[in-house]
PDB file of C-alpha atoms in Angstrom:
ATOM      1  CA  MET H   1      39.135 -49.915  45.351  1.00  0.00           C
ATOM      2  CA  LYS H   2      36.176 -48.404  47.166  1.00  0.00           C
ATOM      3  CA  ILE H   3      36.420 -46.653  50.504  1.00  0.00           C
ATOM      4  CA  LEU H   4      33.724 -48.981  51.825  1.00  0.00           C
ATOM      5  CA  ASP H   5      36.189 -51.847  51.296  1.00  0.00           C
ATOM      6  CA  TYR H   6      38.045 -50.452  54.331  1.00  0.00           C
ATOM      7  CA  ALA H   7      34.989 -50.455  56.614  1.00  0.00           C
ATOM      8  CA  ASP H   8      36.119 -53.577  58.487  1.00  0.00           C
ATOM      9  CA  ARG H   9      39.816 -52.706  58.507  1.00  0.00           C
ATOM     10  CA  ARG H  10      40.288 -50.845  61.791  1.00  0.00           C
ATOM     11  CA  ASP H  11      44.032 -51.413  61.547  1.00  0.00           C
ATOM     12  CA  ILE H  12      44.090 -49.272  58.427  1.00  0.00           C
ATOM     13  CA  THR H  13      41.522 -46.681  59.450  1.00  0.00           C
ATOM     14  CA  GLU H  14      40.754 -45.976  63.102  1.00  0.00           C
ATOM     15  CA  GLU H  15      44.100 -47.096  64.507  1.00  0.00           C
ATOM     16  CA  ASN H  16      46.270 -45.333  61.953  1.00  0.00           C
ATOM     17  CA  ALA H  17      47.370 -41.667  61.978  1.00  0.00           C
ATOM     18  CA  ASN H  18      48.240 -41.637  58.277  1.00  0.00           C
ATOM     19  CA  PRO H  19      46.421 -38.673  56.609  1.00  0.00           C
ATOM     20  CA  PHE H  20      44.811 -41.012  54.068  1.00  0.00           C
ATOM     21  CA  ALA H  21      43.601 -43.283  56.865  1.00  0.00           C
ATOM     22  CA  LEU H  22      42.128 -40.293  58.720  1.00  0.00           C
ATOM     23  CA  ALA H  23      40.310 -39.148  55.576  1.00  0.00           C
ATOM     24  CA  VAL H  24      38.980 -42.652  54.942  1.00  0.00           C
ATOM     25  CA  THR H  25      37.886 -42.981  58.555  1.00  0.00           C
ATOM     26  CA  ALA H  26      36.149 -39.580  58.384  1.00  0.00           C
ATOM     27  CA  HIS H  27      34.212 -40.734  55.331  1.00  0.00           C
ATOM     28  CA  LEU H  28      33.293 -44.107  56.835  1.00  0.00           C
ATOM     29  CA  LYS H  29      32.229 -42.595  60.155  1.00  0.00           C
ATOM     30  CA  THR H  30      30.218 -39.911  58.357  1.00  0.00           C
ATOM     31  CA  GLN H  31      28.299 -42.670  56.577  1.00  0.00           C
ATOM     32  CA  GLU H  32      27.962 -44.719  59.756  1.00  0.00           C
ATOM     33  CA  THR H  33      26.613 -41.781  61.804  1.00  0.00           C
ATOM     34  CA  ARG H  34      24.319 -40.165  59.248  1.00  0.00           C
ATOM     35  CA  HIS H  35      21.383 -40.572  61.683  1.00  0.00           C
ATOM     36  CA  ASP H  36      23.419 -40.240  64.899  1.00  0.00           C
ATOM     37  CA  ALA H  37      24.605 -36.682  65.546  1.00  0.00           C
ATOM     38  CA  ASP H  38      26.028 -37.569  68.979  1.00  0.00           C
ATOM     39  CA  GLY H  39      28.046 -40.422  67.492  1.00  0.00           C
ATOM     40  CA  ARG H  40      29.285 -38.190  64.689  1.00  0.00           C
ATOM     41  CA  LYS H  41      30.430 -35.533  67.159  1.00  0.00           C
ATOM     42  CA  LYS H  42      32.273 -38.198  69.163  1.00  0.00           C
ATOM     43  CA  TRP H  43      34.075 -39.456  66.053  1.00  0.00           C
ATOM     44  CA  LYS H  44      34.817 -35.962  64.804  1.00  0.00           C
ATOM     45  CA  LEU H  45      36.416 -35.081  68.139  1.00  0.00           C
ATOM     46  CA  SER H  46      38.375 -38.319  68.111  1.00  0.00           C
ATOM     47  CA  LEU H  47      39.740 -37.741  64.614  1.00  0.00           C
ATOM     48  CA  VAL H  48      40.674 -34.125  65.297  1.00  0.00           C
ATOM     49  CA  ARG H  49      42.485 -35.177  68.483  1.00  0.00           C
ATOM     50  CA  LYS H  50      44.449 -37.704  66.406  1.00  0.00           C
ATOM     51  CA  LEU H  51      45.531 -34.865  64.160  1.00  0.00           C
ATOM     52  CA  TYR H  52      47.020 -33.061  67.137  1.00  0.00           C
ATOM     53  CA  GLU H  53      48.571 -36.131  68.716  1.00  0.00           C
ATOM     54  CA  HIS H  54      50.527 -37.537  65.814  1.00  0.00           C
ATOM     55  CA  GLY H  55      53.040 -34.763  65.256  1.00  0.00           C
ATOM     56  CA  GLN H  56      51.869 -33.605  61.849  1.00  0.00           C
ATOM     57  CA  LYS H  57      52.970 -30.221  60.513  1.00  0.00           C
ATOM     58  CA  LYS H  58      50.643 -27.344  61.375  1.00  0.00           C
ATOM     59  CA  GLU H  59      49.647 -26.807  57.706  1.00  0.00           C
ATOM     60  CA  ASP H  60      48.785 -30.487  57.302  1.00  0.00           C
ATOM     61  CA  VAL H  61      46.764 -30.490  60.509  1.00  0.00           C
ATOM     62  CA  ILE H  62      44.804 -27.444  59.355  1.00  0.00           C
ATOM     63  CA  ARG H  63      44.117 -28.913  55.894  1.00  0.00           C
ATOM     64  CA  LEU H  64      42.984 -32.240  57.317  1.00  0.00           C
ATOM     65  CA  PHE H  65      41.012 -30.453  60.003  1.00  0.00           C
ATOM     66  CA  HIS H  66      39.089 -28.460  57.375  1.00  0.00           C
ATOM     67  CA  PHE H  67      38.422 -31.640  55.407  1.00  0.00           C
ATOM     68  CA  ILE H  68      37.124 -33.482  58.479  1.00  0.00           C
ATOM     69  CA  ASP H  69      35.087 -30.441  59.533  1.00  0.00           C
ATOM     70  CA  TRP H  70      33.483 -30.259  56.082  1.00  0.00           C
ATOM     71  CA  MET H  71      32.912 -34.015  55.813  1.00  0.00           C
ATOM     72  CA  MET H  72      31.482 -34.498  59.296  1.00  0.00           C
ATOM     73  CA  ALA H  73      29.031 -31.604  59.469  1.00  0.00           C
ATOM     74  CA  LEU H  74      27.134 -31.302  62.732  1.00  0.00           C
ATOM     75  CA  PRO H  75      23.869 -29.572  63.662  1.00  0.00           C
ATOM     76  CA  GLU H  76      24.584 -25.954  64.590  1.00  0.00           C
ATOM     77  CA  TYR H  77      24.029 -26.401  68.328  1.00  0.00           C
ATOM     78  CA  MET H  78      26.460 -29.340  68.354  1.00  0.00           C
ATOM     79  CA  GLU H  79      28.969 -27.429  66.278  1.00  0.00           C
ATOM     80  CA  GLU H  80      29.290 -24.926  69.114  1.00  0.00           C
ATOM     81  CA  GLU H  81      29.766 -27.764  71.627  1.00  0.00           C
ATOM     82  CA  PHE H  82      32.389 -29.309  69.340  1.00  0.00           C
ATOM     83  CA  TRP H  83      34.363 -26.057  69.108  1.00  0.00           C
ATOM     84  CA  GLN H  84      34.196 -25.622  72.869  1.00  0.00           C
ATOM     85  CA  GLU H  85      35.555 -29.139  73.441  1.00  0.00           C
ATOM     86  CA  ILE H  86      38.332 -28.577  70.889  1.00  0.00           C
ATOM     87  CA  GLY H  87      39.222 -25.320  72.653  1.00  0.00           C
ATOM     88  CA  GLU H  88      39.411 -27.123  75.993  1.00  0.00           C
ATOM     89  CA  TYR H  89      41.560 -29.852  74.443  1.00  0.00           C
ATOM     90  CA  GLU H  90      43.924 -27.280  72.940  1.00  0.00           C
ATOM     91  CA  GLU H  91      44.232 -25.553  76.318  1.00  0.00           C
ATOM     92  CA  GLU H  92      44.923 -28.841  78.074  1.00  0.00           C
ATOM     93  CA  LYS H  93      47.545 -29.957  75.534  1.00  0.00           C
ATOM     94  CA  LYS H  94      49.000 -26.461  75.077  1.00  0.00           C
ATOM     95  CA  VAL H  95      48.532 -26.595  71.308  1.00  0.00           C
ATOM     96  CA  ARG H  96      46.636 -24.198  69.134  1.00  0.00           C
ATOM     97  CA  TYR H  97      46.585 -25.026  65.458  1.00  0.00           C
ATOM     98  CA  VAL H  98      43.188 -23.651  64.574  1.00  0.00           C
ATOM     99  CA  THR H  99      42.714 -20.300  66.292  1.00  0.00           C
ATOM    100  CA  SER H 100      39.329 -18.861  67.117  1.00  0.00           C
ATOM    101  CA  VAL H 101      39.891 -16.237  64.411  1.00  0.00           C
ATOM    102  CA  GLU H 102      40.480 -19.011  61.851  1.00  0.00           C
ATOM    103  CA  ARG H 103      37.384 -20.820  63.094  1.00  0.00           C
ATOM    104  CA  ILE H 104      35.215 -17.743  62.729  1.00  0.00           C
ATOM    105  CA  GLY H 105      36.717 -16.964  59.321  1.00  0.00           C
ATOM    106  CA  PHE H 106      36.249 -20.536  58.153  1.00  0.00           C
ATOM    107  CA  LYS H 107      32.650 -20.583  59.361  1.00  0.00           C
ATOM    108  CA  ARG H 108      31.977 -17.213  57.707  1.00  0.00           C
ATOM    109  CA  GLY H 109      33.618 -18.412  54.484  1.00  0.00           C
ATOM    110  CA  VAL H 110      31.445 -21.526  54.404  1.00  0.00           C
ATOM    111  CA  SER H 111      28.337 -19.427  55.040  1.00  0.00           C
ATOM    112  CA  GLU H 112      29.233 -16.892  52.340  1.00  0.00           C
ATOM    113  CA  GLY H 113      30.048 -19.723  49.939  1.00  0.00           C
ATOM    114  CA  ARG H 114      26.643 -21.294  50.543  1.00  0.00           C
ATOM    115  CA  GLN H 115      24.882 -17.978  50.021  1.00  0.00           C
ATOM    116  CA  LYS H 116      26.807 -17.306  46.821  1.00  0.00           C
ATOM    117  CA  GLY H 117      26.067 -20.823  45.587  1.00  0.00           C
ATOM    118  CA  MET H 118      22.368 -20.413  46.330  1.00  0.00           C
ATOM    119  CA  LEU H 119      22.275 -17.085  44.482  1.00  0.00           C
ATOM    120  CA  GLU H 120      24.110 -18.529  41.483  1.00  0.00           C
ATOM    121  CA  GLY H 121      21.807 -21.559  41.529  1.00  0.00           C
ATOM    122  CA  ARG H 122      18.739 -19.333  41.644  1.00  0.00           C
ATOM    123  CA  GLN H 123      20.035 -17.239  38.729  1.00  0.00           C
ATOM    124  CA  LEU H 124      20.809 -20.377  36.725  1.00  0.00           C
ATOM    125  CA  GLY H 125      17.310 -21.690  37.462  1.00  0.00           C
ATOM    126  CA  ILE H 126      15.731 -18.449  36.235  1.00  0.00           C
ATOM    127  CA  LEU H 127      17.884 -18.540  33.102  1.00  0.00           C
ATOM    128  CA  GLU H 128      16.993 -22.176  32.353  1.00  0.00           C
ATOM    129  CA  GLY H 129      13.301 -21.555  33.043  1.00  0.00           C
ATOM    130  CA  THR H 130      13.269 -18.572  30.695  1.00  0.00           C
ATOM    131  CA  LEU H 131      15.023 -20.569  27.965  1.00  0.00           C
ATOM    132  CA  GLU H 132      12.474 -23.376  28.371  1.00  0.00           C
ATOM    133  CA  ALA H 133       9.606 -20.879  28.078  1.00  0.00           C
ATOM    134  CA  ILE H 134      11.172 -19.437  24.915  1.00  0.00           C
ATOM    135  CA  GLU H 135      11.589 -22.918  23.453  1.00  0.00           C
ATOM    136  CA  MET H 136       7.976 -23.769  24.194  1.00  0.00           C
ATOM    137  CA  GLY H 137       6.764 -20.476  22.720  1.00  0.00           C
ATOM    138  CA  LEU H 138       8.803 -20.948  19.545  1.00  0.00           C
ATOM    139  CA  SER H 139       7.566 -24.516  19.176  1.00  0.00           C
ATOM    140  CA  VAL H 140       3.896 -23.726  19.747  1.00  0.00           C
ATOM    141  CA  LYS H 141       3.795 -20.552  17.612  1.00  0.00           C
ATOM    142  CA  PHE H 142       6.279 -21.264  14.848  1.00  0.00           C
ATOM    143  CA  GLY H 143       6.990 -25.008  14.888  1.00  0.00           C
ATOM    144  CA  VAL H 144      10.265 -26.333  13.444  1.00  0.00           C
ATOM    145  CA  LYS H 145      11.120 -22.979  11.827  1.00  0.00           C
ATOM    146  CA  GLY H 146      10.979 -21.254  15.213  1.00  0.00           C
ATOM    147  CA  LEU H 147      13.063 -23.933  16.932  1.00  0.00           C
ATOM    148  CA  ARG H 148      15.903 -23.256  14.480  1.00  0.00           C
ATOM    149  CA  LEU H 149      16.550 -20.035  16.433  1.00  0.00           C
ATOM    150  CA  LEU H 150      17.240 -21.921  19.680  1.00  0.00           C
ATOM    151  CA  PRO H 151      21.025 -22.408  19.305  1.00  0.00           C
ATOM    152  CA  GLU H 152      21.495 -18.660  18.913  1.00  0.00           C
ATOM    153  CA  ILE H 153      19.089 -17.870  21.745  1.00  0.00           C
ATOM    154  CA  ARG H 154      20.772 -20.373  24.102  1.00  0.00           C
ATOM    155  CA  ARG H 155      24.050 -18.442  23.784  1.00  0.00           C
ATOM    156  CA  ILE H 156      22.397 -15.384  25.345  1.00  0.00           C
ATOM    157  CA  ARG H 157      23.001 -15.096  29.099  1.00  0.00           C
ATOM    158  CA  ASP H 158      21.382 -11.712  29.734  1.00  0.00           C
ATOM    159  CA  ILE H 159      18.074 -12.506  31.462  1.00  0.00           C
ATOM    160  CA  GLU H 160      16.549  -9.115  30.559  1.00  0.00           C
ATOM    161  CA  ARG H 161      17.253  -9.681  26.890  1.00  0.00           C
ATOM    162  CA  LEU H 162      15.821 -13.201  27.103  1.00  0.00           C
ATOM    163  CA  ASN H 163      12.681 -11.848  28.785  1.00  0.00           C
ATOM    164  CA  MET H 164      12.325  -9.330  25.942  1.00  0.00           C
ATOM    165  CA  ILE H 165      12.598 -12.164  23.374  1.00  0.00           C
ATOM    166  CA  LYS H 166      10.044 -14.182  25.344  1.00  0.00           C
ATOM    167  CA  HIS H 167       7.688 -11.184  25.328  1.00  0.00           C
ATOM    168  CA  ILE H 168       8.106 -10.693  21.571  1.00  0.00           C
ATOM    169  CA  ILE H 169       7.291 -14.381  20.969  1.00  0.00           C
ATOM    170  CA  ARG H 170       4.169 -13.969  23.100  1.00  0.00           C
ATOM    171  CA  VAL H 171       2.833 -10.910  21.263  1.00  0.00           C
ATOM    172  CA  THR H 172       3.831 -11.504  17.628  1.00  0.00           C
ATOM    173  CA  ASP H 173       2.781 -13.942  14.957  1.00  0.00           C
ATOM    174  CA  ASP H 174       5.706 -12.988  12.729  1.00  0.00           C
ATOM    175  CA  LEU H 175       8.882 -15.065  13.102  1.00  0.00           C
ATOM    176  CA  ALA H 176      10.845 -12.279  11.396  1.00  0.00           C
ATOM    177  CA  GLU H 177      10.162 -10.022  14.399  1.00  0.00           C
ATOM    178  CA  VAL H 178      11.656 -12.654  16.702  1.00  0.00           C
ATOM    179  CA  GLU H 179      14.694 -13.000  14.430  1.00  0.00           C
ATOM    180  CA  ALA H 180      15.104  -9.201  14.392  1.00  0.00           C
ATOM    181  CA  SER H 181      15.138  -9.141  18.203  1.00  0.00           C
ATOM    182  CA  LEU H 182      18.214 -11.409  18.151  1.00  0.00           C
ATOM    183  CA  GLU H 183      20.312  -8.875  16.241  1.00  0.00           C
TER     184      GLU H 183
END
């Protein structure tokens, strides 16, 4: 069964407070509003209000809230409007499941996670690029005999060591020197 199969089933999605139905609705409305930030904000607010209104346990509300918040990302300026409207709603209904401290921590955690992911991605890209350069150097200079060293070289994760091997390949015409640098 695909989530899109529920697109025309409002009785199962929009009109249902079941956690699965809310998750499905969040996904469908995210797809539906991919080019409509105002519409997405409206749906995000609606779904979060449903969380509060249907007597779920606080932990469940927070988990589903984080899922909906992640799924239905808004432009930064709208995110602030969204939080303000949620704050007003909480005040009006006298409920406070997601405190401002949790909001700030969640936002900071997402930001730090993105930064860490970007750094790890950059490091992986450098590693892969260096390995490709080594492979090309071995192939061009030493042919099939040089490429036999690749499995051992690919196990190396130290970028400085890989750069040293790449340098040795560049300056030597002796495959034995390259092999010696692996030991």
